[in-house]
Amino acid sequence: MRLAIVLPWLGSFVPTHLSFTCHSMIGGAKTATLLLMHEAANRVHIPEACQSRGNVRVEELKDGGIAALHAQRILEGIGSTSDTQGSLQRKLELLFKLAPASLSEFKPAWGWVFSQYLHQFSHWTYTDADVIFGRLDDWLGI
């Protein structure tokens, strides 16, 4: 079993407590990987604990990449043509720029939206930046 814990991040400010979340992943070294997704436009300072932990993967998407992935998957789901993807993507980019917290409304779909990053995992879940993980390996049966 290998668990992906998805955490997309929008905005140029990364809370300092994210370093605690990343550091706490040490308890899941055998079973879990934190996938921190962010856009290149933000060029945020990623805490050292997130960069040095072997089971924390930082994925830098292109500018507007989080909105683009959401738009692509939404349109695939409803069987729409790619002609409308640009329009939907621009609307999502604006939404995420004006209200970054609105991204959390899409949490149930993140396994589908970020599926291209999840192939090596048997399970996935999402998290917030203020969660401290304990001994995940014990909880997940390893």
PDB file of C-alpha atoms in Angstrom:
ATOM      1  CA  MET A   1       0.000   0.000   0.000  1.00  0.00           C
ATOM      2  CA  ARG A   2       1.236   3.477  -0.853  1.00  0.00           C
ATOM      3  CA  LEU A   3      -0.823   6.568   0.022  1.00  0.00           C
ATOM      4  CA  ALA A   4      -0.641   9.944  -1.747  1.00  0.00           C
ATOM      5  CA  ILE A   5      -1.667  12.934   0.359  1.00  0.00           C
ATOM      6  CA  VAL A   6      -2.539  15.760  -2.040  1.00  0.00           C
ATOM      7  CA  LEU A   7      -2.056  19.410  -1.091  1.00  0.00           C
ATOM      8  CA  PRO A   8      -2.391  21.956  -3.906  1.00  0.00           C
ATOM      9  CA  TRP A   9      -1.306  25.457  -2.915  1.00  0.00           C
ATOM     10  CA  LEU A  10      -2.346  28.779  -4.441  1.00  0.00           C
ATOM     11  CA  GLY A  11      -0.966  32.155  -3.520  1.00  0.00           C
ATOM     12  CA  SER A  12       2.452  33.525  -2.811  1.00  0.00           C
ATOM     13  CA  PHE A  13       2.305  33.082   0.948  1.00  0.00           C
ATOM     14  CA  VAL A  14       3.053  29.662   2.386  1.00  0.00           C
ATOM     15  CA  PRO A  15       2.245  29.505   6.089  1.00  0.00           C
ATOM     16  CA  THR A  16       5.223  28.772   8.280  1.00  0.00           C
ATOM     17  CA  HIS A  17       3.388  25.886   9.915  1.00  0.00           C
ATOM     18  CA  LEU A  18       3.565  23.971   6.607  1.00  0.00           C
ATOM     19  CA  SER A  19       7.081  23.000   7.686  1.00  0.00           C
ATOM     20  CA  PHE A  20       5.529  21.104  10.626  1.00  0.00           C
ATOM     21  CA  THR A  21       3.192  19.245   8.256  1.00  0.00           C
ATOM     22  CA  CYS A  22       6.126  18.236   6.062  1.00  0.00           C
ATOM     23  CA  HIS A  23       8.315  17.283   9.010  1.00  0.00           C
ATOM     24  CA  SER A  24       5.537  15.147  10.474  1.00  0.00           C
ATOM     25  CA  MET A  25       5.597  13.012   7.320  1.00  0.00           C
ATOM     26  CA  ILE A  26       8.600  11.219   8.847  1.00  0.00           C
ATOM     27  CA  GLY A  27       6.076   8.940  10.574  1.00  0.00           C
ATOM     28  CA  GLY A  28       4.765   7.812   7.193  1.00  0.00           C
ATOM     29  CA  ALA A  29       8.058   7.230   5.403  1.00  0.00           C
ATOM     30  CA  LYS A  30       7.137   3.649   4.478  1.00  0.00           C
ATOM     31  CA  THR A  31       3.532   4.236   3.433  1.00  0.00           C
ATOM     32  CA  ALA A  32       2.730   7.837   2.480  1.00  0.00           C
ATOM     33  CA  THR A  33       3.913  10.677   0.272  1.00  0.00           C
ATOM     34  CA  LEU A  34       2.777  14.289   0.556  1.00  0.00           C
ATOM     35  CA  LEU A  35       2.283  15.808  -2.904  1.00  0.00           C
ATOM     36  CA  LEU A  36       2.587  19.578  -2.607  1.00  0.00           C
ATOM     37  CA  MET A  37       1.396  21.145  -5.866  1.00  0.00           C
ATOM     38  CA  HIS A  38       2.003  24.819  -6.578  1.00  0.00           C
ATOM     39  CA  GLU A  39       2.197  27.090  -9.595  1.00  0.00           C
ATOM     40  CA  ALA A  40       5.387  28.600 -10.954  1.00  0.00           C
ATOM     41  CA  ALA A  41       3.871  32.100 -10.900  1.00  0.00           C
ATOM     42  CA  ASN A  42       3.782  32.005  -7.152  1.00  0.00           C
ATOM     43  CA  ARG A  43       7.457  31.093  -6.711  1.00  0.00           C
ATOM     44  CA  VAL A  44       6.781  30.619  -3.058  1.00  0.00           C
ATOM     45  CA  HIS A  45       9.459  29.766  -0.572  1.00  0.00           C
ATOM     46  CA  ILE A  46       8.962  26.104   0.134  1.00  0.00           C
ATOM     47  CA  PRO A  47      10.089  25.281   3.691  1.00  0.00           C
ATOM     48  CA  GLU A  48      13.298  23.269   3.997  1.00  0.00           C
ATOM     49  CA  ALA A  49      11.410  20.479   5.787  1.00  0.00           C
ATOM     50  CA  CYS A  50       9.316  20.019   2.635  1.00  0.00           C
ATOM     51  CA  GLN A  51      12.319  19.961   0.328  1.00  0.00           C
ATOM     52  CA  SER A  52      14.462  17.612   2.390  1.00  0.00           C
ATOM     53  CA  ARG A  53      11.924  14.944   3.369  1.00  0.00           C
ATOM     54  CA  GLY A  54      12.104  11.903   1.091  1.00  0.00           C
ATOM     55  CA  ASN A  55       8.359  11.313   1.146  1.00  0.00           C
ATOM     56  CA  VAL A  56       7.369  14.907   0.333  1.00  0.00           C
ATOM     57  CA  ARG A  57       7.214  15.631  -3.376  1.00  0.00           C
ATOM     58  CA  VAL A  58       6.986  19.246  -4.532  1.00  0.00           C
ATOM     59  CA  GLU A  59       5.388  19.581  -7.974  1.00  0.00           C
ATOM     60  CA  GLU A  60       5.741  22.967  -9.645  1.00  0.00           C
ATOM     61  CA  LEU A  61       3.001  23.382 -12.234  1.00  0.00           C
ATOM     62  CA  LYS A  62       3.085  25.983 -14.973  1.00  0.00           C
ATOM     63  CA  ASP A  63       1.332  29.293 -14.379  1.00  0.00           C
ATOM     64  CA  GLY A  64      -2.412  28.617 -14.240  1.00  0.00           C
ATOM     65  CA  GLY A  65      -1.705  24.892 -14.105  1.00  0.00           C
ATOM     66  CA  ILE A  66      -4.030  24.102 -11.215  1.00  0.00           C
ATOM     67  CA  ALA A  67      -6.941  25.818 -12.970  1.00  0.00           C
ATOM     68  CA  ALA A  68      -5.997  24.142 -16.267  1.00  0.00           C
ATOM     69  CA  LEU A  69      -6.072  20.652 -14.726  1.00  0.00           C
ATOM     70  CA  HIS A  70      -9.448  21.339 -13.115  1.00  0.00           C
ATOM     71  CA  ALA A  71     -10.911  22.730 -16.356  1.00  0.00           C
ATOM     72  CA  GLN A  72      -9.593  19.824 -18.418  1.00  0.00           C
ATOM     73  CA  ARG A  73     -11.012  17.188 -16.105  1.00  0.00           C
ATOM     74  CA  ILE A  74     -14.376  18.942 -15.667  1.00  0.00           C
ATOM     75  CA  LEU A  75     -14.835  19.159 -19.445  1.00  0.00           C
ATOM     76  CA  GLU A  76     -13.758  15.540 -19.909  1.00  0.00           C
ATOM     77  CA  GLY A  77     -16.346  14.539 -17.337  1.00  0.00           C
ATOM     78  CA  ILE A  78     -19.201  16.242 -19.130  1.00  0.00           C
ATOM     79  CA  GLY A  79     -17.984  15.256 -22.602  1.00  0.00           C
ATOM     80  CA  SER A  80     -17.470  18.821 -23.782  1.00  0.00           C
ATOM     81  CA  THR A  81     -15.138  19.940 -26.530  1.00  0.00           C
ATOM     82  CA  SER A  82     -11.775  21.552 -25.909  1.00  0.00           C
ATOM     83  CA  ASP A  83     -13.092  24.818 -27.441  1.00  0.00           C
ATOM     84  CA  THR A  84     -14.612  25.716 -24.088  1.00  0.00           C
ATOM     85  CA  GLN A  85     -11.581  24.696 -22.021  1.00  0.00           C
ATOM     86  CA  GLY A  86      -9.865  28.073 -22.444  1.00  0.00           C
ATOM     87  CA  SER A  87     -12.947  29.923 -21.262  1.00  0.00           C
ATOM     88  CA  LEU A  88     -13.472  27.674 -18.248  1.00  0.00           C
ATOM     89  CA  GLN A  89      -9.783  27.763 -17.426  1.00  0.00           C
ATOM     90  CA  ARG A  90      -9.723  31.581 -17.463  1.00  0.00           C
ATOM     91  CA  LYS A  91     -12.758  31.665 -15.153  1.00  0.00           C
ATOM     92  CA  LEU A  92     -11.146  29.209 -12.738  1.00  0.00           C
ATOM     93  CA  GLU A  93      -7.867  31.151 -12.818  1.00  0.00           C
ATOM     94  CA  LEU A  94      -9.762  34.315 -11.904  1.00  0.00           C
ATOM     95  CA  LEU A  95     -11.703  32.517  -9.170  1.00  0.00           C
ATOM     96  CA  PHE A  96      -8.532  31.031  -7.681  1.00  0.00           C
ATOM     97  CA  LYS A  97      -6.748  34.393  -7.885  1.00  0.00           C
ATOM     98  CA  LEU A  98      -9.555  36.324  -6.176  1.00  0.00           C
ATOM     99  CA  ALA A  99     -10.450  33.611  -3.681  1.00  0.00           C
ATOM    100  CA  PRO A 100      -7.676  31.000  -3.322  1.00  0.00           C
ATOM    101  CA  ALA A 101      -9.629  29.247  -0.563  1.00  0.00           C
ATOM    102  CA  SER A 102     -12.273  28.325  -3.156  1.00  0.00           C
ATOM    103  CA  LEU A 103      -9.892  25.627  -4.359  1.00  0.00           C
ATOM    104  CA  SER A 104     -10.906  23.597  -1.316  1.00  0.00           C
ATOM    105  CA  GLU A 105     -14.411  23.216  -2.784  1.00  0.00           C
ATOM    106  CA  PHE A 106     -12.889  20.831  -5.327  1.00  0.00           C
ATOM    107  CA  LYS A 107     -11.263  18.513  -2.754  1.00  0.00           C
ATOM    108  CA  PRO A 108     -13.453  15.477  -3.480  1.00  0.00           C
ATOM    109  CA  ALA A 109     -12.328  15.576  -7.119  1.00  0.00           C
ATOM    110  CA  TRP A 110      -8.590  16.007  -6.563  1.00  0.00           C
ATOM    111  CA  GLY A 111      -7.851  12.320  -7.068  1.00  0.00           C
ATOM    112  CA  TRP A 112      -9.359  12.651 -10.516  1.00  0.00           C
ATOM    113  CA  VAL A 113      -7.969  16.140 -11.234  1.00  0.00           C
ATOM    114  CA  PHE A 114      -4.401  15.213 -10.242  1.00  0.00           C
ATOM    115  CA  SER A 115      -4.592  11.601 -11.465  1.00  0.00           C
ATOM    116  CA  GLN A 116      -1.524  11.981 -13.679  1.00  0.00           C
ATOM    117  CA  TYR A 117       0.546  12.399 -10.502  1.00  0.00           C
ATOM    118  CA  LEU A 118      -1.069   9.479  -8.654  1.00  0.00           C
ATOM    119  CA  HIS A 119      -0.337   6.410 -10.807  1.00  0.00           C
ATOM    120  CA  GLN A 120       2.280   4.984  -8.446  1.00  0.00           C
ATOM    121  CA  PHE A 121      -0.062   5.114  -5.454  1.00  0.00           C
ATOM    122  CA  SER A 122      -2.722   2.625  -4.414  1.00  0.00           C
ATOM    123  CA  HIS A 123      -4.731   5.217  -2.435  1.00  0.00           C
ATOM    124  CA  TRP A 124      -5.023   8.989  -2.206  1.00  0.00           C
ATOM    125  CA  THR A 125      -6.474  11.575   0.139  1.00  0.00           C
ATOM    126  CA  TYR A 126      -6.230  15.312   0.621  1.00  0.00           C
ATOM    127  CA  THR A 127      -5.070  17.459   3.486  1.00  0.00           C
ATOM    128  CA  ASP A 128      -4.784  21.008   4.708  1.00  0.00           C
ATOM    129  CA  ALA A 129      -1.527  22.813   5.423  1.00  0.00           C
ATOM    130  CA  ASP A 130      -2.108  22.779   9.172  1.00  0.00           C
ATOM    131  CA  VAL A 131      -2.371  19.023   9.688  1.00  0.00           C
ATOM    132  CA  ILE A 132       0.277  17.231  11.719  1.00  0.00           C
ATOM    133  CA  PHE A 133       0.598  13.572  10.828  1.00  0.00           C
ATOM    134  CA  GLY A 134       1.594  11.104  13.461  1.00  0.00           C
ATOM    135  CA  ARG A 135       2.824   7.591  12.970  1.00  0.00           C
ATOM    136  CA  LEU A 136       1.103   6.931   9.664  1.00  0.00           C
ATOM    137  CA  ASP A 137       3.049   3.729   9.122  1.00  0.00           C
ATOM    138  CA  ASP A 138       1.461   2.281  12.286  1.00  0.00           C
ATOM    139  CA  TRP A 139      -2.023   3.442  11.321  1.00  0.00           C
ATOM    140  CA  LEU A 140      -1.747   2.178   7.770  1.00  0.00           C
ATOM    141  CA  GLY A 141      -0.653  -1.291   8.804  1.00  0.00           C
ATOM    142  CA  ILE A 142       3.039  -1.357   8.007  1.00  0.00           C
TER     143      ILE A 142
END
